[in-house]
Amino acid sequence: YKSQIPDEDNVLKRSFTPAEMKSIVQANISILSKEFSDFRGDNLTEIYKWLDYLTTQSEESKLERPFTIEEYDDKFQSEEPVYGVFKDAVNKRIVVVFRGSDTLAFLPNWMTNVLILKKDGIIPDVLKDELGGDKLRFHSGFYNSLFNKTEEKNDNAATTKFDQICTDVKALLAQNPDFKVYCCGHSLGAALSTIAAFYLSCEPGIPKPVSNINFASPRVGSESFLKATRILEQRAQLRILRSVNENDTVTVVPSLGYDHVGFQVTAYKKGWFRSYDPDIHYPNEKDGYFSKLWMKMGNSLPSSLNLGYDHSDYIERIVEAKEFLQKYSLNSLYMDEDMVGYRLSSS
């Protein structure tokens, strides 16, 4: 089963189903479990659970190979971001997923995280008239990960990681023209997914909207990036949902000169004396001073300092809040004019 991404641009060369991925893990478990804690104990059980779940969904769909990984590029993980491209024929989605910080590339990943000086980013043609001369300013570590030249010696001198990702996505869309594009990630991967989704939503030939569903994302850009993101969201070119744990310090940095974008869904840890439903917030330009101040305080470093580790357990909290979250869809949230402060454009 060859990948639908052209061979010359594809690392994997072929596609893999969840069942095939489980077989690969099982065949290599002695090596994997020795080297990586992810493949031991409860972590391994969790991996098998989700692969089995997707296999069951595949069988019930009656489609041929409905869930496949078409690309997984970790060839230069010490210098470049690691990402995978998945095809979901059941929901008609092409999903680009970015890996977060990992022990396999610990130092390079954290150097990316801490390079917080801002740099000017490329302004897409569709936004040049809208920004009124404002520059797009990004966290330099995250931006450079996607827009530095690739490490592959055979690549064109100007080729970036984003170029490679865009090529992969467009190749799959050529085979599946009625699919939509989603970008996802956790932590560092969340930051990269936000920037990638932003630029993919400005690409000609990619169906709109492009959706970004991310978890534990730090801030990635300045106020001008927030402004540009809102323009694309109002045009229905881009949708962003950030899942945040209540006291996750990663999600409140960097702070000075940076702004969060898209919908924020904050999940709370249940305790003896409380059981909060998640909060849903959008950076509405029409919000009053005190409303904006309250949100900034909630997304500040002092409010998130804690003795626990609130950067994990995202799936568990989402599952706990399932009944509440199922009342909403991302489409319905963007159509709530009181919440977002604008009416979606039909063009």
Short mmCIF file of C-alpha atoms in Angstrom, two decimals:
data_model
loop_
_atom_site.label_atom_id
_atom_site.label_comp_id
_atom_site.label_asym_id
_atom_site.label_seq_id
_atom_site.Cartn_x
_atom_site.Cartn_y
_atom_site.Cartn_z
CA TYR A 1 0.00 0.00 0.00
CA LYS A 2 2.03 2.91 -1.30
CA SER A 3 1.55 6.27 0.30
CA GLN A 4 -0.52 8.79 -1.65
CA ILE A 5 2.32 11.27 -1.16
CA PRO A 6 4.79 11.09 -4.09
CA ASP A 7 7.76 8.78 -3.40
CA GLU A 8 10.42 11.39 -4.01
CA ASP A 9 9.01 13.57 -1.22
CA ASN A 10 7.95 10.85 1.20
CA VAL A 11 9.99 9.30 4.00
CA LEU A 12 7.65 6.39 4.74
CA LYS A 13 7.07 5.33 1.11
CA ARG A 14 3.96 3.38 2.15
CA SER A 15 0.94 3.85 4.40
CA PHE A 16 0.22 2.04 7.67
CA THR A 17 -3.10 1.23 9.36
CA PRO A 18 -3.55 1.18 13.17
CA ALA A 19 -3.51 -2.63 13.11
CA GLU A 20 -0.25 -2.61 11.16
CA MET A 21 1.25 -0.10 13.59
CA LYS A 22 0.34 -2.36 16.52
CA SER A 23 1.99 -5.31 14.79
CA ILE A 24 5.17 -3.28 14.29
CA VAL A 25 5.22 -2.31 17.97
CA GLN A 26 4.62 -5.89 19.08
CA ALA A 27 7.35 -7.23 16.77
CA ASN A 28 9.86 -4.74 18.19
CA ILE A 29 8.66 -4.48 21.79
CA SER A 30 11.85 -5.93 23.31
CA ILE A 31 13.87 -3.07 21.82
CA LEU A 32 11.25 -0.37 22.33
CA SER A 33 10.53 -1.23 25.97
CA LYS A 34 14.24 -1.24 26.77
CA GLU A 35 14.84 2.21 25.31
CA PHE A 36 11.58 4.09 25.92
CA SER A 37 9.24 4.27 28.92
CA ASP A 38 6.34 5.01 26.53
CA PHE A 39 6.41 1.32 25.60
CA ARG A 40 6.21 -0.08 29.12
CA GLY A 41 3.42 -0.67 31.64
CA ASP A 42 0.41 1.64 31.58
CA ASN A 43 1.86 3.71 28.73
CA LEU A 44 2.01 0.67 26.45
CA THR A 45 -1.51 -0.34 27.50
CA GLU A 46 -2.71 3.14 26.51
CA ILE A 47 -1.02 2.90 23.09
CA TYR A 48 -2.64 -0.49 22.42
CA LYS A 49 -6.02 0.80 23.60
CA TRP A 50 -6.10 3.64 21.07
CA LEU A 51 -4.73 1.52 18.23
CA ASP A 52 -7.39 -1.12 18.96
CA TYR A 53 -10.07 1.57 19.11
CA LEU A 54 -9.08 2.89 15.68
CA THR A 55 -8.94 -0.65 14.29
CA THR A 56 -12.49 -1.26 15.51
CA GLN A 57 -13.62 2.03 13.95
CA SER A 58 -11.94 0.99 10.70
CA GLU A 59 -13.77 -2.33 10.60
CA GLU A 60 -17.13 -0.73 11.40
CA SER A 61 -16.72 1.86 8.63
CA LYS A 62 -16.65 -0.87 5.93
CA LEU A 63 -14.12 1.28 4.06
CA GLU A 64 -10.79 0.00 2.79
CA ARG A 65 -7.94 1.30 4.98
CA PRO A 66 -9.90 4.32 6.26
CA PHE A 67 -7.28 5.37 8.85
CA THR A 68 -3.69 5.50 7.66
CA ILE A 69 -0.47 7.25 8.50
CA GLU A 70 0.88 8.51 5.18
CA GLU A 71 4.03 10.25 6.38
CA TYR A 72 6.15 10.41 9.52
CA ASP A 73 9.27 12.52 9.29
CA ASP A 74 11.79 12.32 12.14
CA LYS A 75 14.81 12.09 9.86
CA PHE A 76 16.54 15.15 11.32
CA GLN A 77 14.83 15.37 14.70
CA SER A 78 17.77 17.08 16.37
CA GLU A 79 17.45 20.01 13.94
CA GLU A 80 13.88 19.89 12.60
CA PRO A 81 10.38 19.37 14.01
CA VAL A 82 8.95 15.86 13.93
CA TYR A 83 5.55 15.52 12.27
CA GLY A 84 3.16 12.94 10.88
CA VAL A 85 0.45 13.19 8.24
CA PHE A 86 -2.64 11.04 8.67
CA LYS A 87 -5.61 10.30 6.41
CA ASP A 88 -9.02 9.86 8.02
CA ALA A 89 -11.44 8.68 5.32
CA VAL A 90 -14.33 8.31 7.79
CA ASN A 91 -14.42 12.01 8.70
CA LYS A 92 -12.72 13.11 5.46
CA ARG A 93 -9.74 14.75 7.11
CA ILE A 94 -6.04 15.15 6.43
CA VAL A 95 -4.42 15.57 9.85
CA VAL A 96 -0.95 17.02 10.41
CA VAL A 97 0.36 16.20 13.89
CA PHE A 98 3.49 17.70 15.46
CA ARG A 99 5.47 15.98 18.20
CA GLY A 100 6.10 17.90 21.41
CA SER A 101 9.36 18.09 23.34
CA ASP A 102 10.93 14.64 23.53
CA THR A 103 13.91 12.99 25.21
CA LEU A 104 15.17 11.85 21.79
CA ALA A 105 15.87 15.49 20.96
CA PHE A 106 15.73 17.00 24.42
CA LEU A 107 18.29 19.78 24.11
CA PRO A 108 17.27 20.98 20.60
CA ASN A 109 13.58 20.89 21.57
CA TRP A 110 14.15 23.00 24.67
CA MET A 111 16.42 25.41 22.80
CA THR A 112 13.45 25.92 20.46
CA ASN A 113 11.18 26.53 23.45
CA VAL A 114 13.39 29.14 25.11
CA LEU A 115 14.23 31.23 22.04
CA ILE A 116 11.49 33.72 22.91
CA LEU A 117 12.83 36.78 21.10
CA LYS A 118 10.33 37.77 18.45
CA LYS A 119 11.11 37.89 14.75
CA ASP A 120 9.24 39.13 11.69
CA GLY A 121 7.33 36.44 9.84
CA ILE A 122 6.19 36.18 6.25
CA ILE A 123 2.95 38.11 5.61
CA PRO A 124 0.68 36.03 3.35
CA ASP A 125 -0.57 37.85 0.25
CA VAL A 126 -4.19 37.50 1.42
CA LEU A 127 -3.39 39.61 4.51
CA LYS A 128 -1.09 42.31 3.20
CA ASP A 129 -3.89 44.83 2.62
CA GLU A 130 -5.62 43.95 5.89
CA LEU A 131 -2.75 44.48 8.33
CA GLY A 132 -2.19 48.12 7.43
CA GLY A 133 1.57 47.91 7.52
CA ASP A 134 1.75 45.90 10.76
CA LYS A 135 4.45 43.24 10.89
CA LEU A 136 3.69 39.67 11.88
CA ARG A 137 5.84 38.93 14.92
CA PHE A 138 6.48 35.36 16.11
CA HIS A 139 8.35 33.47 18.81
CA SER A 140 11.62 32.95 16.94
CA GLY A 141 12.21 29.39 18.14
CA PHE A 142 8.83 28.13 16.93
CA TYR A 143 8.88 30.12 13.70
CA ASN A 144 12.41 29.07 12.76
CA SER A 145 11.53 25.40 13.26
CA LEU A 146 9.09 25.66 10.39
CA PHE A 147 10.76 28.24 8.17
CA ASN A 148 14.48 27.54 8.39
CA LYS A 149 16.02 25.72 5.45
CA THR A 150 15.68 21.93 5.66
CA GLU A 151 18.62 19.70 6.55
CA GLU A 152 18.10 17.40 3.55
CA LYS A 153 21.05 17.99 1.21
CA ASN A 154 19.03 17.11 -1.89
CA ASP A 155 16.40 19.79 -1.19
CA ASN A 156 16.29 23.06 -3.03
CA ALA A 157 18.30 25.74 -1.22
CA ALA A 158 15.11 27.62 -0.32
CA THR A 159 13.04 24.63 0.87
CA THR A 160 11.68 24.90 4.42
CA LYS A 161 9.97 22.36 6.68
CA PHE A 162 6.70 24.16 6.06
CA ASP A 163 7.23 23.71 2.31
CA GLN A 164 7.61 19.97 2.85
CA ILE A 165 4.48 19.79 5.00
CA CYS A 166 2.51 21.84 2.49
CA THR A 167 3.64 19.53 -0.33
CA ASP A 168 2.56 16.47 1.66
CA VAL A 169 -0.86 17.97 2.40
CA LYS A 170 -1.50 19.08 -1.18
CA ALA A 171 -0.48 15.67 -2.53
CA LEU A 172 -3.07 13.97 -0.30
CA LEU A 173 -5.72 16.55 -1.16
CA ALA A 174 -5.13 15.89 -4.87
CA GLN A 175 -6.20 12.29 -4.19
CA ASN A 176 -8.94 13.33 -1.73
CA PRO A 177 -10.29 16.71 -2.90
CA ASP A 178 -13.31 16.71 -0.57
CA PHE A 179 -11.21 16.33 2.60
CA LYS A 180 -10.43 19.14 5.07
CA VAL A 181 -7.11 19.85 6.79
CA TYR A 182 -6.53 19.66 10.55
CA CYS A 183 -3.34 20.50 12.49
CA CYS A 184 -2.74 19.17 16.00
CA GLY A 185 -0.05 18.94 18.65
CA HIS A 186 0.80 19.09 22.35
CA SER A 187 3.09 21.67 24.00
CA LEU A 188 5.90 22.44 21.52
CA GLY A 189 3.85 20.52 18.95
CA ALA A 190 0.83 22.70 19.76
CA ALA A 191 2.82 25.86 19.07
CA LEU A 192 4.08 24.50 15.74
CA SER A 193 0.59 23.33 14.77
CA THR A 194 -0.80 26.84 15.35
CA ILE A 195 1.72 28.50 13.04
CA ALA A 196 1.39 25.74 10.42
CA ALA A 197 -2.42 25.98 10.41
CA PHE A 198 -2.22 29.77 10.08
CA TYR A 199 -0.08 29.57 6.96
CA LEU A 200 -1.88 26.56 5.47
CA SER A 201 -5.15 28.52 5.74
CA CYS A 202 -3.61 31.16 3.46
CA GLU A 203 -2.46 28.65 0.84
CA PRO A 204 -4.35 28.51 -2.46
CA GLY A 205 -5.67 25.06 -3.31
CA ILE A 206 -6.30 24.04 0.31
CA PRO A 207 -10.00 23.73 1.29
CA LYS A 208 -11.15 26.13 3.96
CA PRO A 209 -11.42 26.31 6.85
CA VAL A 210 -8.19 24.79 8.11
CA SER A 211 -8.71 23.69 11.71
CA ASN A 212 -6.16 23.73 14.52
CA ILE A 213 -6.95 21.64 17.60
CA ASN A 214 -4.08 21.86 20.04
CA PHE A 215 -3.24 20.99 23.65
CA ALA A 216 -1.05 22.83 26.19
CA SER A 217 0.12 25.48 23.77
CA PRO A 218 2.41 28.33 24.79
CA ARG A 219 1.86 31.70 23.11
CA VAL A 220 3.41 31.90 19.65
CA GLY A 221 2.92 35.47 18.37
CA SER A 222 2.33 39.13 19.06
CA GLU A 223 -0.81 41.25 18.96
CA SER A 224 -0.42 41.59 15.19
CA PHE A 225 -0.60 37.79 14.90
CA LEU A 226 -3.79 37.82 16.97
CA LYS A 227 -5.22 40.47 14.63
CA ALA A 228 -4.25 38.46 11.52
CA THR A 229 -5.70 35.28 13.02
CA ARG A 230 -9.04 36.99 13.76
CA ILE A 231 -9.22 38.20 10.15
CA LEU A 232 -8.77 34.66 8.86
CA GLU A 233 -11.25 33.29 11.39
CA GLN A 234 -13.88 35.84 10.40
CA ARG A 235 -13.38 34.87 6.77
CA ALA A 236 -13.93 31.22 7.76
CA GLN A 237 -10.44 30.32 6.51
CA LEU A 238 -9.13 29.25 9.91
CA ARG A 239 -10.47 27.77 13.15
CA ILE A 240 -8.43 27.37 16.34
CA LEU A 241 -9.27 25.59 19.58
CA ARG A 242 -6.74 25.43 22.40
CA SER A 243 -7.24 22.89 25.18
CA VAL A 244 -5.71 24.19 28.43
CA ASN A 245 -5.37 22.64 31.88
CA GLU A 246 -6.15 24.99 34.74
CA ASN A 247 -2.64 25.34 36.21
CA ASP A 248 -0.46 24.42 33.24
CA THR A 249 2.41 26.90 33.41
CA VAL A 250 3.47 26.17 29.82
CA THR A 251 0.26 27.72 28.52
CA VAL A 252 0.92 31.13 30.09
CA VAL A 253 4.38 31.72 28.62
CA PRO A 254 5.90 33.65 27.03
CA SER A 255 3.89 36.58 28.36
CA LEU A 256 5.22 40.09 27.69
CA GLY A 257 4.35 41.14 24.14
CA TYR A 258 2.62 37.87 23.26
CA ASP A 259 -1.07 37.02 22.80
CA HIS A 260 -3.07 33.81 22.68
CA VAL A 261 -5.28 33.14 19.66
CA GLY A 262 -8.48 31.21 18.98
CA PHE A 263 -10.89 29.59 21.42
CA GLN A 264 -9.51 28.56 24.79
CA VAL A 265 -11.17 25.66 26.61
CA THR A 266 -9.88 25.48 30.18
CA ALA A 267 -10.35 22.17 32.00
CA TYR A 268 -10.29 21.97 35.80
CA LYS A 269 -9.14 19.18 38.06
CA LYS A 270 -11.97 17.80 40.13
CA GLY A 271 -11.43 17.81 43.88
CA TRP A 272 -13.18 17.29 47.19
CA PHE A 273 -14.94 20.64 47.17
CA ARG A 274 -15.31 21.47 43.52
CA SER A 275 -16.35 20.05 40.17
CA TYR A 276 -16.10 22.79 37.56
CA ASP A 277 -17.27 22.57 33.99
CA PRO A 278 -14.65 23.82 31.50
CA ASP A 279 -14.53 27.52 30.65
CA ILE A 280 -14.75 28.56 27.00
CA HIS A 281 -13.27 31.91 26.03
CA TYR A 282 -12.49 33.78 22.81
CA PRO A 283 -10.34 36.97 22.51
CA ASN A 284 -13.28 39.14 21.44
CA GLU A 285 -12.01 42.52 20.29
CA LYS A 286 -15.20 44.10 21.67
CA ASP A 287 -14.70 42.79 25.22
CA GLY A 288 -14.56 45.47 27.88
CA TYR A 289 -11.44 46.45 29.80
CA PHE A 290 -12.22 44.40 32.91
CA SER A 291 -13.15 41.32 30.89
CA LYS A 292 -9.81 41.46 29.07
CA LEU A 293 -7.96 42.13 32.32
CA TRP A 294 -9.60 39.15 34.02
CA MET A 295 -8.60 36.85 31.14
CA LYS A 296 -5.04 38.17 31.15
CA MET A 297 -4.80 37.51 34.89
CA GLY A 298 -6.09 33.97 34.41
CA ASN A 299 -3.51 33.40 31.69
CA SER A 300 -0.64 34.83 33.72
CA LEU A 301 2.34 33.11 35.29
CA PRO A 302 1.43 33.91 38.94
CA SER A 303 -2.02 32.36 38.52
CA SER A 304 -0.53 29.12 37.16
CA LEU A 305 2.31 28.52 39.58
CA ASN A 306 1.65 25.26 41.41
CA LEU A 307 3.40 22.39 43.11
CA GLY A 308 1.79 19.80 40.86
CA TYR A 309 2.43 19.02 37.22
CA ASP A 310 -0.53 20.17 35.18
CA HIS A 311 1.02 19.66 31.74
CA SER A 312 -0.32 16.13 31.29
CA ASP A 313 -3.66 14.37 31.86
CA TYR A 314 -5.28 16.32 29.04
CA ILE A 315 -7.21 13.36 27.66
CA GLU A 316 -8.42 12.38 31.14
CA ARG A 317 -9.88 15.83 31.81
CA ILE A 318 -11.51 16.01 28.39
CA VAL A 319 -13.13 12.61 28.98
CA GLU A 320 -14.35 13.78 32.42
CA ALA A 321 -15.94 16.84 30.79
CA LYS A 322 -17.33 14.93 27.81
CA GLU A 323 -21.00 15.52 28.66
CA PHE A 324 -20.45 19.28 28.88
CA LEU A 325 -18.21 19.54 25.80
CA GLN A 326 -20.60 17.57 23.60
CA LYS A 327 -23.07 20.45 23.83
CA TYR A 328 -20.78 22.49 21.59
CA SER A 329 -19.13 22.28 18.22
CA LEU A 330 -16.39 24.49 16.85
CA ASN A 331 -18.76 25.58 14.08
CA SER A 332 -21.42 26.66 16.56
CA LEU A 333 -18.89 28.56 18.67
CA TYR A 334 -17.69 30.57 15.69
CA MET A 335 -21.29 31.33 14.73
CA ASP A 336 -21.97 32.84 18.17
CA GLU A 337 -21.59 36.53 17.32
CA ASP A 338 -21.79 37.62 20.96
CA MET A 339 -18.83 35.39 21.81
CA VAL A 340 -16.54 36.17 18.87
CA GLY A 341 -17.61 39.75 18.20
CA TYR A 342 -18.16 39.41 14.46
CA ARG A 343 -20.27 37.67 11.83
CA LEU A 344 -18.61 34.99 9.75
CA SER A 345 -18.01 36.06 6.17
CA SER A 346 -19.59 33.97 3.45
CA SER A 347 -16.80 34.75 0.98
#
